[in-house]
Amino acid sequence: MDTNNLLETRIAGPHEIYARWNFDKVTFDRRDGTLESDALRYISLKDFKLSQIKHSKDFFELLPAEPFFPLLAKIIGIKKGIFFSSEQYAKIRLHLLNNKLINYKWIDFQKYDGSVYNSTPYFLNALGKYYYQHTFILSADTTAKGFYRSCVISNKDCSVRHIYHLEKFYKNNGHEVVVGKYPFDLIIDNKHAFILTEMHENSIGIEMRLSEAIFQSIKNGINLYLPSMTSEHRRRVCGIMAGLLFEYKLEKYAFVSYLESEICSDLKINNWSYFLTNSKEHGRTPIFQDPLEFPKISLTSDKIIGTQLTNIHEKIQEKNKISFFYSLRYINGMNNKEICPGVKATIGYGQIQNLWKDMANGADVLITGKVRSTLLDNIHVPPRMMIIDSFNLEENQIQGKYDSFEDDERSVMTATQVYRVFEKKNVEMIMLPRNHAKAILKGYKFLVHSMTTTHYMGNNRESFILIDFFDHPRKEEIHQSLLKMLIAFGHDSPKEFIPELAKVREMFQDKIRIFAHFSGTETVNWVYYKELIRYSNREKVCILTSHVDMKGLVKNAELIRIQGTSRFANHNSLMLANCPVMKERMWHPRMVYNKRFVGAGSWDFAQITDQKELQVICIMPEYSSFYEKSSQKSQDNLIGFNRGSSHTVTNHGTTRENRIQNRAQKRL
């Protein structure tokens, strides 16, 4: 191996190669929506080849989820009711290799007790991913993320606070500790680096981050440690690493892989487990010469973080197992604080299901994304109106069990059934295509937040802004304008939204600004994004989010607290960060702030065009004049439409107001 060439730059793995699709000898393009003749010939040829050996397609279908063939054979054997001998599945494996759909990397697993096993993972190459997509009409990543997802308990303390426990242990034992130096989550003594991943993350995000980690580990002599929540999670990460080591052409490489629960006091494990490359030429790679001391903490593996999950989750949330609760945190001390005369705001993040429940019952308008039976679990006094993400009412498939706990027998209602229940309760239901907004209007309170209404509702920490205008002398006018705005939003009608928004802005004295994202607006042309860039250019910001794509915001951040690296653009953006990138779990906020303003809502800082969002910016009381000049430029363009939008926006003000708005458009 020529390490001089290797250290020039990081190497792309099979998922990134597939995404970029820069093949010299392939005559068709995966991004072409219509299958060209060459693509059809390729797919037909692979169909024919795989049909020659029975069950080849069955193995190929589940390989993204289970990269180890002995286990894969057991899974398919149970599914098909047959037994596969090692000779039988070896023949299928060779057939898939010969058809150039998969590759492998010879890797051994050395367990913490010193025993060694052949653990060679197999993985789809870029063309294999292409064939998979067109054969099963499903992304290979959907299979990889979903097959074992129910095995993960999302609120185990040893996993949720894993970085915290490691940081505390190594600091107490005299080590130098750095947290959040991307792509690593934790670096000890400038030599040992930890990276945490998630089962629900897209493989390309994990792969690009691990590719950078391999590159830096070789360049800087860093040992890589990859903890996992479960053995299934560990095997998926090993499969991704195998793809990278294959593309790097590394013959000698070792990395630590351990289960996060192994650091707990009730498990008698005191050593690391390793994945070690092996080859005929170089033999097995040795383990680390000078590994870190293995951490042991005073926490048992059954301890969990308290949540606000409801119904079926309550039975496993025994009080004696709860070791920690995340308390509600308020940004800039904004807890029921007056932001302008007669208007108070509460801004923060945490587990907010109880707050949401209080607002949702008897609400005037409830806006959410996907409908699930958790809505019925929490709403006993139906709202007057609901605006939801649109779906096909005719589809009536049972959605299966709750994601988090596979052993529960209770099936959940379909989205259609939930919809019909609310209809029978005389709730006006409005379907809005690609709605991602989350908000509630109830009386003289308006809540904008990030919490989904899926089966994890009440589990993660979410962000929110609660506006209470009960003491405002024009509270009825505010209520009516907000009501009309939300109805217009539900009908994807910006021209009906704008005049009411102008009224609300004036009544809130421009201290609270509401932004909607409608169809046809690219993110870079959205006024909310422009305001965030303008504010953060003046003073650095903190970003709390699950993911982030927007490079401009990342460059202006002084702290990023993030759940994971899932998308192609996530990694490219985070590589530009000049600040700590702190890994979080049970984490789903969408918030950006500094001491002068807070912006929050449902948008997760992704590149979007037609996705519907609602955001709020609150200017802090003591800093209102600081942004007055810069914000006025964009506030006249209240939505931030793409000039090529399908919507025709008309002005509703006086002639002078029209001139002001036209000038503002030119500035933008």
PDB file of N, CA and C in Angstrom, residues 338-344 443-445 467-479 482 503-512:
ATOM      1  N   GLU A 338     -41.809  38.808  29.339  1.00  0.00           N
ATOM      2  CA  GLU A 338     -42.470  39.782  28.457  1.00  0.00           C
ATOM      3  C   GLU A 338     -41.505  40.213  27.360  1.00  0.00           C
ATOM      4  N   ILE A 339     -41.989  40.064  26.131  1.00  0.00           N
ATOM      5  CA  ILE A 339     -41.138  40.392  24.991  1.00  0.00           C
ATOM      6  C   ILE A 339     -41.567  41.702  24.339  1.00  0.00           C
ATOM      7  N   CYS A 340     -42.812  42.057  24.517  1.00  0.00           N
ATOM      8  CA  CYS A 340     -43.342  43.376  24.171  1.00  0.00           C
ATOM      9  C   CYS A 340     -44.607  43.556  25.009  1.00  0.00           C
ATOM     10  N   PRO A 341     -45.142  44.759  25.132  1.00  0.00           N
ATOM     11  CA  PRO A 341     -46.288  44.978  26.030  1.00  0.00           C
ATOM     12  C   PRO A 341     -47.448  44.015  25.766  1.00  0.00           C
ATOM     13  N   GLY A 342     -47.843  43.267  26.800  1.00  0.00           N
ATOM     14  CA  GLY A 342     -48.982  42.357  26.708  1.00  0.00           C
ATOM     15  C   GLY A 342     -48.667  41.011  26.095  1.00  0.00           C
ATOM     16  N   VAL A 343     -47.396  40.761  25.742  1.00  0.00           N
ATOM     17  CA  VAL A 343     -47.020  39.496  25.096  1.00  0.00           C
ATOM     18  C   VAL A 343     -45.834  38.885  25.834  1.00  0.00           C
ATOM     19  N   LYS A 344     -45.996  37.635  26.247  1.00  0.00           N
ATOM     20  CA  LYS A 344     -44.938  36.906  26.927  1.00  0.00           C
ATOM     21  C   LYS A 344     -44.503  35.718  26.065  1.00  0.00           C
ATOM     22  N   GLY A 443     -56.760  29.520  21.800  1.00  0.00           N
ATOM     23  CA  GLY A 443     -57.117  30.753  22.485  1.00  0.00           C
ATOM     24  C   GLY A 443     -56.104  31.842  22.210  1.00  0.00           C
ATOM     25  N   TYR A 444     -55.478  32.312  23.267  1.00  0.00           N
ATOM     26  CA  TYR A 444     -54.524  33.410  23.141  1.00  0.00           C
ATOM     27  C   TYR A 444     -53.083  32.921  23.323  1.00  0.00           C
ATOM     28  N   LYS A 445     -52.866  31.666  22.967  1.00  0.00           N
ATOM     29  CA  LYS A 445     -51.512  31.100  22.995  1.00  0.00           C
ATOM     30  C   LYS A 445     -51.194  30.469  21.643  1.00  0.00           C
ATOM     31  N   ILE A 467     -45.917  31.513  22.633  1.00  0.00           N
ATOM     32  CA  ILE A 467     -46.260  32.938  22.697  1.00  0.00           C
ATOM     33  C   ILE A 467     -47.619  33.086  23.389  1.00  0.00           C
ATOM     34  N   ASP A 468     -47.655  33.859  24.453  1.00  0.00           N
ATOM     35  CA  ASP A 468     -48.883  34.104  25.226  1.00  0.00           C
ATOM     36  C   ASP A 468     -49.243  35.581  25.090  1.00  0.00           C
ATOM     37  N   PHE A 469     -50.338  35.844  24.367  1.00  0.00           N
ATOM     38  CA  PHE A 469     -50.733  37.241  24.143  1.00  0.00           C
ATOM     39  C   PHE A 469     -52.049  37.573  24.853  1.00  0.00           C
ATOM     40  N   PHE A 470     -52.333  36.884  25.955  1.00  0.00           N
ATOM     41  CA  PHE A 470     -53.589  37.071  26.689  1.00  0.00           C
ATOM     42  C   PHE A 470     -53.747  38.510  27.192  1.00  0.00           C
ATOM     43  N   ASP A 471     -52.654  39.146  27.598  1.00  0.00           N
ATOM     44  CA  ASP A 471     -52.729  40.495  28.177  1.00  0.00           C
ATOM     45  C   ASP A 471     -52.630  41.599  27.132  1.00  0.00           C
ATOM     46  N   HIS A 472     -52.569  41.225  25.864  1.00  0.00           N
ATOM     47  CA  HIS A 472     -52.470  42.241  24.815  1.00  0.00           C
ATOM     48  C   HIS A 472     -53.847  42.867  24.588  1.00  0.00           C
ATOM     49  N   PRO A 473     -53.939  44.192  24.501  1.00  0.00           N
ATOM     50  CA  PRO A 473     -55.256  44.837  24.318  1.00  0.00           C
ATOM     51  C   PRO A 473     -55.950  44.455  23.007  1.00  0.00           C
ATOM     52  N   ARG A 474     -55.185  43.972  22.037  1.00  0.00           N
ATOM     53  CA  ARG A 474     -55.772  43.577  20.753  1.00  0.00           C
ATOM     54  C   ARG A 474     -55.685  42.059  20.548  1.00  0.00           C
ATOM     55  N   LYS A 475     -55.856  41.345  21.647  1.00  0.00           N
ATOM     56  CA  LYS A 475     -55.671  39.894  21.597  1.00  0.00           C
ATOM     57  C   LYS A 475     -56.650  39.206  20.649  1.00  0.00           C
ATOM     58  N   GLU A 476     -57.879  39.721  20.547  1.00  0.00           N
ATOM     59  CA  GLU A 476     -58.850  39.106  19.639  1.00  0.00           C
ATOM     60  C   GLU A 476     -58.414  39.268  18.185  1.00  0.00           C
ATOM     61  N   GLU A 477     -57.888  40.440  17.872  1.00  0.00           N
ATOM     62  CA  GLU A 477     -57.391  40.667  16.511  1.00  0.00           C
ATOM     63  C   GLU A 477     -56.213  39.749  16.200  1.00  0.00           C
ATOM     64  N   ILE A 478     -55.300  39.611  17.177  1.00  0.00           N
ATOM     65  CA  ILE A 478     -54.150  38.724  16.978  1.00  0.00           C
ATOM     66  C   ILE A 478     -54.625  37.299  16.741  1.00  0.00           C
ATOM     67  N   HIS A 479     -55.576  36.857  17.568  1.00  0.00           N
ATOM     68  CA  HIS A 479     -56.094  35.494  17.437  1.00  0.00           C
ATOM     69  C   HIS A 479     -56.709  35.273  16.055  1.00  0.00           C
ATOM     70  N   LEU A 482     -53.945  35.194  13.337  1.00  0.00           N
ATOM     71  CA  LEU A 482     -53.214  33.931  13.384  1.00  0.00           C
ATOM     72  C   LEU A 482     -54.052  32.790  12.832  1.00  0.00           C
ATOM     73  N   LYS A 503     -50.321  42.219   9.717  1.00  0.00           N
ATOM     74  CA  LYS A 503     -51.063  42.714  10.894  1.00  0.00           C
ATOM     75  C   LYS A 503     -50.442  42.189  12.186  1.00  0.00           C
ATOM     76  N   VAL A 504     -50.121  40.889  12.198  1.00  0.00           N
ATOM     77  CA  VAL A 504     -49.546  40.282  13.399  1.00  0.00           C
ATOM     78  C   VAL A 504     -48.186  40.896  13.713  1.00  0.00           C
ATOM     79  N   ARG A 505     -47.402  41.115  12.681  1.00  0.00           N
ATOM     80  CA  ARG A 505     -46.086  41.715  12.885  1.00  0.00           C
ATOM     81  C   ARG A 505     -46.206  43.072  13.560  1.00  0.00           C
ATOM     82  N   GLU A 506     -47.163  43.846  13.107  1.00  0.00           N
ATOM     83  CA  GLU A 506     -47.355  45.183  13.683  1.00  0.00           C
ATOM     84  C   GLU A 506     -47.838  45.095  15.124  1.00  0.00           C
ATOM     85  N   MET A 507     -48.764  44.170  15.411  1.00  0.00           N
ATOM     86  CA  MET A 507     -49.295  44.050  16.772  1.00  0.00           C
ATOM     87  C   MET A 507     -48.263  43.485  17.743  1.00  0.00           C
ATOM     88  N   PHE A 508     -47.327  42.701  17.240  1.00  0.00           N
ATOM     89  CA  PHE A 508     -46.233  42.199  18.066  1.00  0.00           C
ATOM     90  C   PHE A 508     -45.032  43.143  18.057  1.00  0.00           C
ATOM     91  N   GLN A 509     -45.204  44.322  17.497  1.00  0.00           N
ATOM     92  CA  GLN A 509     -44.179  45.365  17.458  1.00  0.00           C
ATOM     93  C   GLN A 509     -42.867  44.864  16.825  1.00  0.00           C
ATOM     94  N   ASP A 510     -43.011  43.948  15.881  1.00  0.00           N
ATOM     95  CA  ASP A 510     -41.878  43.417  15.133  1.00  0.00           C
ATOM     96  C   ASP A 510     -40.879  42.671  16.013  1.00  0.00           C
ATOM     97  N   LYS A 511     -41.308  42.293  17.215  1.00  0.00           N
ATOM     98  CA  LYS A 511     -40.431  41.538  18.116  1.00  0.00           C
ATOM     99  C   LYS A 511     -40.581  40.035  17.906  1.00  0.00           C
ATOM    100  N   ILE A 512     -41.711  39.621  17.386  1.00  0.00           N
ATOM    101  CA  ILE A 512     -41.959  38.212  17.086  1.00  0.00           C
ATOM    102  C   ILE A 512     -42.284  38.128  15.608  1.00  0.00           C
TER     103      ILE A 512
END
